[in-house]
């Protein structure tokens, strides 16, 4: 984060009203946290939420656990358990005890990092939030003996907020790698998307495993940044099953590793019912 940026930490409300898209109200400054009403699970396999609960990632508290953001630069936080104390025992999922996602509420500046935990349950990780706006911080974890849980809270970065409007796109270039996604999202059912990666016009066929697979995909609903259920499919190709519960626009972020470097490609898709996926 640039020197001089003032960061204010706050927890999102437990009860919220489903609202705006990325663009709505953008000119007025960093958007207020918009909520949701539909039912999803986290990208790692997650858990289904009953209709009476908010989707994972939309609440600062769930399943008796609460995300407490402490400081920035570096980001420090802890997970408060049902007994009011910091949790210190976490199960390993996707090769890590906790996955932390940061993304601006307009779907920009995505980061997927893995903090380190001190013996007292305090997690810390360097986190750069380079542009002004409202950012959503997700903590994805499973406490030992507990349920898969995804909690979310917001941080504000002061400054000249300039929102981005993400048009539909199923191709992305990063560090000379051309990454393409094929497949459509269909509301209410699981859809298979396939990833192809080339470099210098040649297919990349020697991807390294990252977090236990040939790629790691995070999908977020545009209107409220709710997590979606995504899991890799077996086989030689890089494929994922993506479950989108409602029609609308979605942001998908693929982490892949090649030559010992992890890179991220991003895509914007709209459900088939609302005009099909973009290219």
PDB file of C-alpha atoms in Angstrom:
ATOM      1  CA  UNK A   1       0.000   0.000   0.000  1.00  0.00           C
ATOM      2  CA  UNK A   2       1.386   3.422  -0.904  1.00  0.00           C
ATOM      3  CA  UNK A   3       2.658   5.653   1.934  1.00  0.00           C
ATOM      4  CA  UNK A   4       0.009   8.074   3.037  1.00  0.00           C
ATOM      5  CA  UNK A   5      -2.927   5.816   2.302  1.00  0.00           C
ATOM      6  CA  UNK A   6      -5.121   5.672   5.347  1.00  0.00           C
ATOM      7  CA  UNK A   7      -6.667   2.297   5.957  1.00  0.00           C
ATOM      8  CA  UNK A   8      -9.731   1.877   8.099  1.00  0.00           C
ATOM      9  CA  UNK A   9     -10.722  -1.621   9.216  1.00  0.00           C
ATOM     10  CA  UNK A  10     -14.311  -2.497   9.853  1.00  0.00           C
ATOM     11  CA  UNK A  11     -16.487  -5.585   9.966  1.00  0.00           C
ATOM     12  CA  UNK A  12     -19.414  -5.957   7.608  1.00  0.00           C
ATOM     13  CA  UNK A  13     -22.882  -6.258   9.090  1.00  0.00           C
ATOM     14  CA  UNK A  14     -24.298  -9.697   9.733  1.00  0.00           C
ATOM     15  CA  UNK A  15     -27.616  -8.816   8.131  1.00  0.00           C
ATOM     16  CA  UNK A  16     -27.555  -6.979   4.815  1.00  0.00           C
ATOM     17  CA  UNK A  17     -29.780  -6.276   1.812  1.00  0.00           C
ATOM     18  CA  UNK A  18     -28.904  -7.572  -1.644  1.00  0.00           C
ATOM     19  CA  UNK A  19     -28.008  -4.626  -3.846  1.00  0.00           C
ATOM     20  CA  UNK A  20     -25.773  -2.898  -6.294  1.00  0.00           C
ATOM     21  CA  UNK A  21     -23.600  -4.117  -9.143  1.00  0.00           C
ATOM     22  CA  UNK A  22     -19.950  -3.026  -9.578  1.00  0.00           C
ATOM     23  CA  UNK A  23     -20.786   0.087 -11.536  1.00  0.00           C
ATOM     24  CA  UNK A  24     -23.641   1.385  -9.415  1.00  0.00           C
ATOM     25  CA  UNK A  25     -22.620   4.419  -7.366  1.00  0.00           C
ATOM     26  CA  UNK A  26     -19.000   4.165  -8.452  1.00  0.00           C
ATOM     27  CA  UNK A  27     -18.591   7.864  -9.175  1.00  0.00           C
ATOM     28  CA  UNK A  28     -19.502   8.747  -5.602  1.00  0.00           C
ATOM     29  CA  UNK A  29     -16.450   6.998  -4.136  1.00  0.00           C
ATOM     30  CA  UNK A  30     -15.685   3.563  -2.699  1.00  0.00           C
ATOM     31  CA  UNK A  31     -18.882   1.515  -2.771  1.00  0.00           C
ATOM     32  CA  UNK A  32     -20.615   0.361   0.356  1.00  0.00           C
ATOM     33  CA  UNK A  33     -20.449  -3.395   0.943  1.00  0.00           C
ATOM     34  CA  UNK A  34     -23.320  -4.854  -1.098  1.00  0.00           C
ATOM     35  CA  UNK A  35     -24.788  -8.095   0.243  1.00  0.00           C
ATOM     36  CA  UNK A  36     -26.576 -11.082  -1.124  1.00  0.00           C
ATOM     37  CA  UNK A  37     -29.287 -13.591  -0.645  1.00  0.00           C
ATOM     38  CA  UNK A  38     -28.419 -16.727  -2.602  1.00  0.00           C
ATOM     39  CA  UNK A  39     -26.721 -19.885  -1.523  1.00  0.00           C
ATOM     40  CA  UNK A  40     -23.123 -20.821  -2.400  1.00  0.00           C
ATOM     41  CA  UNK A  41     -20.128 -22.679  -1.046  1.00  0.00           C
ATOM     42  CA  UNK A  42     -16.444 -21.832  -1.004  1.00  0.00           C
ATOM     43  CA  UNK A  43     -14.083 -22.545  -3.868  1.00  0.00           C
ATOM     44  CA  UNK A  44     -12.389 -25.357  -1.990  1.00  0.00           C
ATOM     45  CA  UNK A  45     -15.413 -27.617  -1.785  1.00  0.00           C
ATOM     46  CA  UNK A  46     -17.021 -25.665   1.023  1.00  0.00           C
ATOM     47  CA  UNK A  47     -20.325 -26.316   2.611  1.00  0.00           C
ATOM     48  CA  UNK A  48     -23.874 -25.636   1.589  1.00  0.00           C
ATOM     49  CA  UNK A  49     -25.632 -22.933   3.533  1.00  0.00           C
ATOM     50  CA  UNK A  50     -29.236 -23.317   4.565  1.00  0.00           C
ATOM     51  CA  UNK A  51     -31.634 -20.710   3.270  1.00  0.00           C
ATOM     52  CA  UNK A  52     -31.667 -19.019   6.674  1.00  0.00           C
ATOM     53  CA  UNK A  53     -27.937 -18.230   6.512  1.00  0.00           C
ATOM     54  CA  UNK A  54     -25.909 -15.810   4.480  1.00  0.00           C
ATOM     55  CA  UNK A  55     -23.645 -17.337   1.806  1.00  0.00           C
ATOM     56  CA  UNK A  56     -20.052 -18.025   2.901  1.00  0.00           C
ATOM     57  CA  UNK A  57     -17.824 -14.977   2.716  1.00  0.00           C
ATOM     58  CA  UNK A  58     -20.625 -12.436   3.109  1.00  0.00           C
ATOM     59  CA  UNK A  59     -20.492 -12.349   6.893  1.00  0.00           C
ATOM     60  CA  UNK A  60     -17.749 -11.597   9.392  1.00  0.00           C
ATOM     61  CA  UNK A  61     -19.099 -14.418  11.599  1.00  0.00           C
ATOM     62  CA  UNK A  62     -20.335 -17.917  10.756  1.00  0.00           C
ATOM     63  CA  UNK A  63     -20.442 -21.359  12.375  1.00  0.00           C
ATOM     64  CA  UNK A  64     -19.480 -19.726  15.688  1.00  0.00           C
ATOM     65  CA  UNK A  65     -16.254 -18.217  14.306  1.00  0.00           C
ATOM     66  CA  UNK A  66     -15.449 -14.528  13.732  1.00  0.00           C
ATOM     67  CA  UNK A  67     -12.778 -12.839  11.609  1.00  0.00           C
ATOM     68  CA  UNK A  68     -10.997 -10.119  13.597  1.00  0.00           C
ATOM     69  CA  UNK A  69      -8.800  -7.805  11.525  1.00  0.00           C
ATOM     70  CA  UNK A  70      -6.145  -6.223  13.737  1.00  0.00           C
ATOM     71  CA  UNK A  71      -3.584  -4.198  11.769  1.00  0.00           C
ATOM     72  CA  UNK A  72      -2.438  -3.436   8.243  1.00  0.00           C
ATOM     73  CA  UNK A  73       1.038  -3.371   6.669  1.00  0.00           C
ATOM     74  CA  UNK A  74       1.464  -6.206   7.323  1.00  0.00           C
ATOM     75  CA  UNK A  75      -2.074  -7.463   7.666  1.00  0.00           C
ATOM     76  CA  UNK A  76      -2.569  -9.178  11.025  1.00  0.00           C
ATOM     77  CA  UNK A  77      -5.739 -10.921  12.131  1.00  0.00           C
ATOM     78  CA  UNK A  78      -7.100 -13.803  14.139  1.00  0.00           C
ATOM     79  CA  UNK A  79     -10.041 -16.165  14.012  1.00  0.00           C
ATOM     80  CA  UNK A  80     -12.099 -15.977  17.184  1.00  0.00           C
ATOM     81  CA  UNK A  81     -13.687 -19.267  18.160  1.00  0.00           C
ATOM     82  CA  UNK A  82     -17.010 -20.032  19.853  1.00  0.00           C
ATOM     83  CA  UNK A  83     -15.270 -19.670  23.239  1.00  0.00           C
ATOM     84  CA  UNK A  84     -14.179 -16.105  22.426  1.00  0.00           C
ATOM     85  CA  UNK A  85     -10.504 -17.070  22.147  1.00  0.00           C
ATOM     86  CA  UNK A  86      -8.216 -17.107  19.069  1.00  0.00           C
ATOM     87  CA  UNK A  87      -8.283 -20.430  17.241  1.00  0.00           C
ATOM     88  CA  UNK A  88      -4.856 -22.065  17.013  1.00  0.00           C
ATOM     89  CA  UNK A  89      -5.638 -25.426  15.398  1.00  0.00           C
ATOM     90  CA  UNK A  90      -6.638 -25.600  11.733  1.00  0.00           C
ATOM     91  CA  UNK A  91      -6.962 -28.508   9.313  1.00  0.00           C
ATOM     92  CA  UNK A  92      -4.803 -28.485   6.168  1.00  0.00           C
ATOM     93  CA  UNK A  93      -6.866 -27.985   2.997  1.00  0.00           C
ATOM     94  CA  UNK A  94      -5.365 -27.469  -0.454  1.00  0.00           C
ATOM     95  CA  UNK A  95      -1.960 -27.791   1.238  1.00  0.00           C
ATOM     96  CA  UNK A  96      -2.533 -24.782   3.545  1.00  0.00           C
ATOM     97  CA  UNK A  97      -4.181 -24.190   6.909  1.00  0.00           C
ATOM     98  CA  UNK A  98      -5.725 -20.907   5.773  1.00  0.00           C
ATOM     99  CA  UNK A  99      -6.247 -19.199   2.420  1.00  0.00           C
ATOM    100  CA  UNK A 100      -6.605 -15.424   2.351  1.00  0.00           C
ATOM    101  CA  UNK A 101      -8.178 -13.638  -0.613  1.00  0.00           C
ATOM    102  CA  UNK A 102      -8.203  -9.877  -1.111  1.00  0.00           C
ATOM    103  CA  UNK A 103     -10.095  -8.173  -3.946  1.00  0.00           C
ATOM    104  CA  UNK A 104     -11.444  -4.677  -4.493  1.00  0.00           C
ATOM    105  CA  UNK A 105     -15.227  -4.550  -4.600  1.00  0.00           C
ATOM    106  CA  UNK A 106     -15.217  -3.675  -8.304  1.00  0.00           C
ATOM    107  CA  UNK A 107     -13.492  -7.035  -8.964  1.00  0.00           C
ATOM    108  CA  UNK A 108      -9.980  -5.584  -9.374  1.00  0.00           C
ATOM    109  CA  UNK A 109      -6.631  -6.169  -7.647  1.00  0.00           C
ATOM    110  CA  UNK A 110      -7.211  -9.831  -6.772  1.00  0.00           C
ATOM    111  CA  UNK A 111      -4.669 -11.443  -4.459  1.00  0.00           C
ATOM    112  CA  UNK A 112      -4.484 -14.983  -3.043  1.00  0.00           C
ATOM    113  CA  UNK A 113      -1.933 -15.308  -0.258  1.00  0.00           C
ATOM    114  CA  UNK A 114      -1.113 -17.662   2.603  1.00  0.00           C
ATOM    115  CA  UNK A 115      -0.430 -16.031   5.963  1.00  0.00           C
ATOM    116  CA  UNK A 116       1.741 -17.461   8.706  1.00  0.00           C
ATOM    117  CA  UNK A 117       0.284 -18.124  12.154  1.00  0.00           C
ATOM    118  CA  UNK A 118       2.011 -17.398  15.450  1.00  0.00           C
ATOM    119  CA  UNK A 119       1.510 -19.796  18.385  1.00  0.00           C
ATOM    120  CA  UNK A 120      -1.077 -17.431  19.907  1.00  0.00           C
ATOM    121  CA  UNK A 121      -3.312 -17.691  16.817  1.00  0.00           C
ATOM    122  CA  UNK A 122      -2.303 -14.362  15.240  1.00  0.00           C
ATOM    123  CA  UNK A 123      -1.989 -14.609  11.466  1.00  0.00           C
ATOM    124  CA  UNK A 124       0.167 -12.156   9.488  1.00  0.00           C
ATOM    125  CA  UNK A 125       0.999 -11.566   5.835  1.00  0.00           C
ATOM    126  CA  UNK A 126       2.353  -8.663   3.766  1.00  0.00           C
ATOM    127  CA  UNK A 127      -0.554  -7.345   1.710  1.00  0.00           C
ATOM    128  CA  UNK A 128      -0.341  -4.520  -0.789  1.00  0.00           C
ATOM    129  CA  UNK A 129      -3.555  -2.666  -1.618  1.00  0.00           C
ATOM    130  CA  UNK A 130      -2.180  -0.299  -4.250  1.00  0.00           C
ATOM    131  CA  UNK A 131      -5.299   1.623  -5.253  1.00  0.00           C
ATOM    132  CA  UNK A 132      -7.998   3.488  -3.364  1.00  0.00           C
ATOM    133  CA  UNK A 133     -11.311   1.788  -2.738  1.00  0.00           C
ATOM    134  CA  UNK A 134     -13.146  -0.735  -0.622  1.00  0.00           C
ATOM    135  CA  UNK A 135     -11.520  -4.181  -0.457  1.00  0.00           C
ATOM    136  CA  UNK A 136     -13.039  -7.469   0.647  1.00  0.00           C
ATOM    137  CA  UNK A 137     -10.813  -9.734   2.741  1.00  0.00           C
ATOM    138  CA  UNK A 138     -11.782 -13.432   2.821  1.00  0.00           C
ATOM    139  CA  UNK A 139     -10.406 -16.006   5.260  1.00  0.00           C
ATOM    140  CA  UNK A 140     -11.032 -19.569   4.045  1.00  0.00           C
ATOM    141  CA  UNK A 141     -10.285 -22.300   6.598  1.00  0.00           C
ATOM    142  CA  UNK A 142     -11.492 -25.349   8.481  1.00  0.00           C
ATOM    143  CA  UNK A 143     -10.840 -25.453  12.227  1.00  0.00           C
ATOM    144  CA  UNK A 144      -9.804 -28.864  13.500  1.00  0.00           C
ATOM    145  CA  UNK A 145     -12.986 -30.780  14.207  1.00  0.00           C
ATOM    146  CA  UNK A 146     -15.131 -27.986  12.756  1.00  0.00           C
ATOM    147  CA  UNK A 147     -16.917 -27.031   9.562  1.00  0.00           C
ATOM    148  CA  UNK A 148     -15.428 -25.541   6.427  1.00  0.00           C
ATOM    149  CA  UNK A 149     -15.833 -21.791   6.909  1.00  0.00           C
ATOM    150  CA  UNK A 150     -15.287 -18.658   4.823  1.00  0.00           C
ATOM    151  CA  UNK A 151     -15.486 -15.301   6.583  1.00  0.00           C
ATOM    152  CA  UNK A 152     -15.249 -11.825   5.057  1.00  0.00           C
ATOM    153  CA  UNK A 153     -14.568  -8.289   6.235  1.00  0.00           C
ATOM    154  CA  UNK A 154     -13.795  -5.019   4.460  1.00  0.00           C
ATOM    155  CA  UNK A 155     -10.925  -2.557   4.570  1.00  0.00           C
ATOM    156  CA  UNK A 156     -10.978   0.943   3.119  1.00  0.00           C
ATOM    157  CA  UNK A 157      -8.045   2.517   1.305  1.00  0.00           C
ATOM    158  CA  UNK A 158      -8.408   6.289   1.079  1.00  0.00           C
ATOM    159  CA  UNK A 159      -7.521   8.233  -2.042  1.00  0.00           C
ATOM    160  CA  UNK A 160      -8.728   8.924  -5.572  1.00  0.00           C
ATOM    161  CA  UNK A 161     -11.072   5.996  -6.228  1.00  0.00           C
ATOM    162  CA  UNK A 162     -11.261   5.072  -9.908  1.00  0.00           C
ATOM    163  CA  UNK A 163     -13.507   2.039 -10.448  1.00  0.00           C
ATOM    164  CA  UNK A 164     -13.078  -0.387 -13.327  1.00  0.00           C
ATOM    165  CA  UNK A 165     -15.840  -1.879 -15.400  1.00  0.00           C
ATOM    166  CA  UNK A 166     -14.943  -5.442 -16.387  1.00  0.00           C
ATOM    167  CA  UNK A 167     -16.358  -6.453 -19.739  1.00  0.00           C
ATOM    168  CA  UNK A 168     -16.946 -10.098 -20.590  1.00  0.00           C
ATOM    169  CA  UNK A 169     -13.685 -11.797 -21.491  1.00  0.00           C
ATOM    170  CA  UNK A 170     -12.544 -15.422 -21.600  1.00  0.00           C
ATOM    171  CA  UNK A 171      -8.896 -14.759 -22.517  1.00  0.00           C
ATOM    172  CA  UNK A 172      -6.104 -13.193 -20.484  1.00  0.00           C
ATOM    173  CA  UNK A 173      -2.394 -12.544 -21.047  1.00  0.00           C
ATOM    174  CA  UNK A 174       0.105 -12.522 -18.190  1.00  0.00           C
ATOM    175  CA  UNK A 175       3.912 -12.531 -18.504  1.00  0.00           C
ATOM    176  CA  UNK A 176       3.663 -13.742 -22.106  1.00  0.00           C
ATOM    177  CA  UNK A 177       1.281 -16.596 -21.262  1.00  0.00           C
ATOM    178  CA  UNK A 178      -1.995 -16.582 -23.197  1.00  0.00           C
ATOM    179  CA  UNK A 179      -4.688 -18.163 -21.031  1.00  0.00           C
ATOM    180  CA  UNK A 180      -8.086 -19.023 -22.472  1.00  0.00           C
ATOM    181  CA  UNK A 181     -11.237 -20.361 -20.862  1.00  0.00           C
ATOM    182  CA  UNK A 182     -13.938 -22.264 -22.725  1.00  0.00           C
ATOM    183  CA  UNK A 183     -17.336 -23.188 -21.392  1.00  0.00           C
ATOM    184  CA  UNK A 184     -20.527 -21.470 -20.322  1.00  0.00           C
ATOM    185  CA  UNK A 185     -21.953 -20.666 -16.929  1.00  0.00           C
ATOM    186  CA  UNK A 186     -25.532 -21.812 -16.425  1.00  0.00           C
ATOM    187  CA  UNK A 187     -27.445 -20.603 -13.400  1.00  0.00           C
ATOM    188  CA  UNK A 188     -28.674 -23.300 -11.056  1.00  0.00           C
ATOM    189  CA  UNK A 189     -26.370 -26.085 -12.215  1.00  0.00           C
ATOM    190  CA  UNK A 190     -22.701 -27.040 -12.311  1.00  0.00           C
ATOM    191  CA  UNK A 191     -20.887 -26.041 -15.497  1.00  0.00           C
ATOM    192  CA  UNK A 192     -17.513 -27.297 -16.715  1.00  0.00           C
ATOM    193  CA  UNK A 193     -14.931 -24.734 -17.828  1.00  0.00           C
ATOM    194  CA  UNK A 194     -11.669 -25.778 -19.492  1.00  0.00           C
ATOM    195  CA  UNK A 195      -8.386 -23.868 -19.338  1.00  0.00           C
ATOM    196  CA  UNK A 196      -5.772 -23.801 -22.119  1.00  0.00           C
ATOM    197  CA  UNK A 197      -2.415 -22.037 -21.755  1.00  0.00           C
ATOM    198  CA  UNK A 198       0.084 -21.204 -24.508  1.00  0.00           C
ATOM    199  CA  UNK A 199       3.383 -19.344 -24.610  1.00  0.00           C
ATOM    200  CA  UNK A 200       5.049 -18.133 -27.794  1.00  0.00           C
ATOM    201  CA  UNK A 201       2.274 -19.878 -29.695  1.00  0.00           C
ATOM    202  CA  UNK A 202       3.012 -23.288 -28.180  1.00  0.00           C
ATOM    203  CA  UNK A 203       0.801 -25.145 -25.688  1.00  0.00           C
ATOM    204  CA  UNK A 204       2.117 -25.274 -22.137  1.00  0.00           C
ATOM    205  CA  UNK A 205       1.857 -28.950 -21.193  1.00  0.00           C
ATOM    206  CA  UNK A 206       4.112 -29.073 -18.122  1.00  0.00           C
ATOM    207  CA  UNK A 207       2.205 -27.040 -15.555  1.00  0.00           C
ATOM    208  CA  UNK A 208       3.335 -27.675 -12.005  1.00  0.00           C
ATOM    209  CA  UNK A 209       0.902 -28.548  -9.257  1.00  0.00           C
ATOM    210  CA  UNK A 210      -0.245 -25.600  -7.207  1.00  0.00           C
ATOM    211  CA  UNK A 211      -2.209 -26.233  -4.005  1.00  0.00           C
ATOM    212  CA  UNK A 212      -2.592 -29.853  -5.016  1.00  0.00           C
ATOM    213  CA  UNK A 213      -3.835 -29.390  -8.597  1.00  0.00           C
ATOM    214  CA  UNK A 214      -2.802 -28.069 -12.030  1.00  0.00           C
ATOM    215  CA  UNK A 215      -4.609 -24.844 -11.263  1.00  0.00           C
ATOM    216  CA  UNK A 216      -6.634 -23.175  -8.547  1.00  0.00           C
ATOM    217  CA  UNK A 217      -9.797 -21.275  -9.445  1.00  0.00           C
ATOM    218  CA  UNK A 218     -11.702 -18.735  -7.361  1.00  0.00           C
ATOM    219  CA  UNK A 219     -15.101 -17.563  -8.619  1.00  0.00           C
ATOM    220  CA  UNK A 220     -16.936 -14.538  -7.224  1.00  0.00           C
ATOM    221  CA  UNK A 221     -20.406 -13.234  -7.990  1.00  0.00           C
ATOM    222  CA  UNK A 222     -20.088  -9.674  -9.251  1.00  0.00           C
ATOM    223  CA  UNK A 223     -22.981  -8.140  -7.351  1.00  0.00           C
ATOM    224  CA  UNK A 224     -21.778  -9.020  -3.869  1.00  0.00           C
ATOM    225  CA  UNK A 225     -18.481 -10.984  -4.161  1.00  0.00           C
ATOM    226  CA  UNK A 226     -20.065 -14.140  -2.768  1.00  0.00           C
ATOM    227  CA  UNK A 227     -17.834 -17.210  -3.070  1.00  0.00           C
ATOM    228  CA  UNK A 228     -18.936 -19.963  -5.420  1.00  0.00           C
ATOM    229  CA  UNK A 229     -18.438 -23.707  -5.390  1.00  0.00           C
ATOM    230  CA  UNK A 230     -15.500 -24.595  -7.667  1.00  0.00           C
ATOM    231  CA  UNK A 231     -13.492 -27.810  -7.759  1.00  0.00           C
ATOM    232  CA  UNK A 232     -10.957 -29.256 -10.228  1.00  0.00           C
ATOM    233  CA  UNK A 233     -11.936 -32.236 -12.362  1.00  0.00           C
ATOM    234  CA  UNK A 234      -9.690 -35.229 -12.920  1.00  0.00           C
ATOM    235  CA  UNK A 235      -7.954 -35.764 -16.247  1.00  0.00           C
ATOM    236  CA  UNK A 236      -5.150 -34.470 -18.434  1.00  0.00           C
ATOM    237  CA  UNK A 237      -6.879 -31.161 -19.169  1.00  0.00           C
ATOM    238  CA  UNK A 238      -7.238 -28.327 -16.668  1.00  0.00           C
ATOM    239  CA  UNK A 239     -10.975 -28.336 -15.956  1.00  0.00           C
ATOM    240  CA  UNK A 240     -13.181 -27.006 -13.192  1.00  0.00           C
ATOM    241  CA  UNK A 241     -16.803 -27.499 -12.245  1.00  0.00           C
ATOM    242  CA  UNK A 242     -18.334 -24.125 -11.390  1.00  0.00           C
ATOM    243  CA  UNK A 243     -21.723 -23.872  -9.690  1.00  0.00           C
ATOM    244  CA  UNK A 244     -23.465 -20.518 -10.129  1.00  0.00           C
ATOM    245  CA  UNK A 245     -26.774 -20.237  -8.290  1.00  0.00           C
ATOM    246  CA  UNK A 246     -28.115 -17.079  -9.908  1.00  0.00           C
ATOM    247  CA  UNK A 247     -28.055 -15.398 -13.303  1.00  0.00           C
ATOM    248  CA  UNK A 248     -25.640 -12.513 -13.702  1.00  0.00           C
ATOM    249  CA  UNK A 249     -21.991 -11.602 -14.064  1.00  0.00           C
ATOM    250  CA  UNK A 250     -19.088 -13.444 -12.423  1.00  0.00           C
ATOM    251  CA  UNK A 251     -15.369 -12.888 -11.965  1.00  0.00           C
ATOM    252  CA  UNK A 252     -13.083 -15.944 -12.173  1.00  0.00           C
ATOM    253  CA  UNK A 253      -9.434 -15.950 -11.076  1.00  0.00           C
ATOM    254  CA  UNK A 254      -7.060 -18.773 -12.053  1.00  0.00           C
ATOM    255  CA  UNK A 255      -3.751 -19.325 -10.246  1.00  0.00           C
ATOM    256  CA  UNK A 256      -1.322 -21.556 -12.163  1.00  0.00           C
ATOM    257  CA  UNK A 257       2.334 -22.443 -11.699  1.00  0.00           C
ATOM    258  CA  UNK A 258       4.964 -22.823 -14.397  1.00  0.00           C
ATOM    259  CA  UNK A 259       8.745 -22.710 -14.078  1.00  0.00           C
ATOM    260  CA  UNK A 260       8.306 -22.295 -10.310  1.00  0.00           C
ATOM    261  CA  UNK A 261       6.358 -19.041 -10.631  1.00  0.00           C
ATOM    262  CA  UNK A 262       2.676 -18.657  -9.739  1.00  0.00           C
ATOM    263  CA  UNK A 263       0.699 -16.362 -12.029  1.00  0.00           C
ATOM    264  CA  UNK A 264      -2.937 -15.288 -12.058  1.00  0.00           C
ATOM    265  CA  UNK A 265      -5.305 -15.001 -15.010  1.00  0.00           C
ATOM    266  CA  UNK A 266      -8.705 -13.371 -14.669  1.00  0.00           C
ATOM    267  CA  UNK A 267     -11.935 -13.705 -16.625  1.00  0.00           C
ATOM    268  CA  UNK A 268     -15.387 -12.141 -16.646  1.00  0.00           C
ATOM    269  CA  UNK A 269     -18.355 -14.294 -17.640  1.00  0.00           C
ATOM    270  CA  UNK A 270     -22.094 -13.754 -17.735  1.00  0.00           C
ATOM    271  CA  UNK A 271     -24.486 -16.647 -17.328  1.00  0.00           C
ATOM    272  CA  UNK A 272     -25.769 -18.200 -20.529  1.00  0.00           C
ATOM    273  CA  UNK A 273     -29.335 -17.186 -19.683  1.00  0.00           C
ATOM    274  CA  UNK A 274     -28.312 -13.527 -19.779  1.00  0.00           C
ATOM    275  CA  UNK A 275     -26.506 -13.511 -23.071  1.00  0.00           C
ATOM    276  CA  UNK A 276     -23.900 -16.224 -22.830  1.00  0.00           C
ATOM    277  CA  UNK A 277     -20.237 -16.056 -21.938  1.00  0.00           C
ATOM    278  CA  UNK A 278     -17.967 -13.402 -23.357  1.00  0.00           C
ATOM    279  CA  UNK A 279     -14.935 -13.744 -25.523  1.00  0.00           C
TER     280      UNK A 279
END
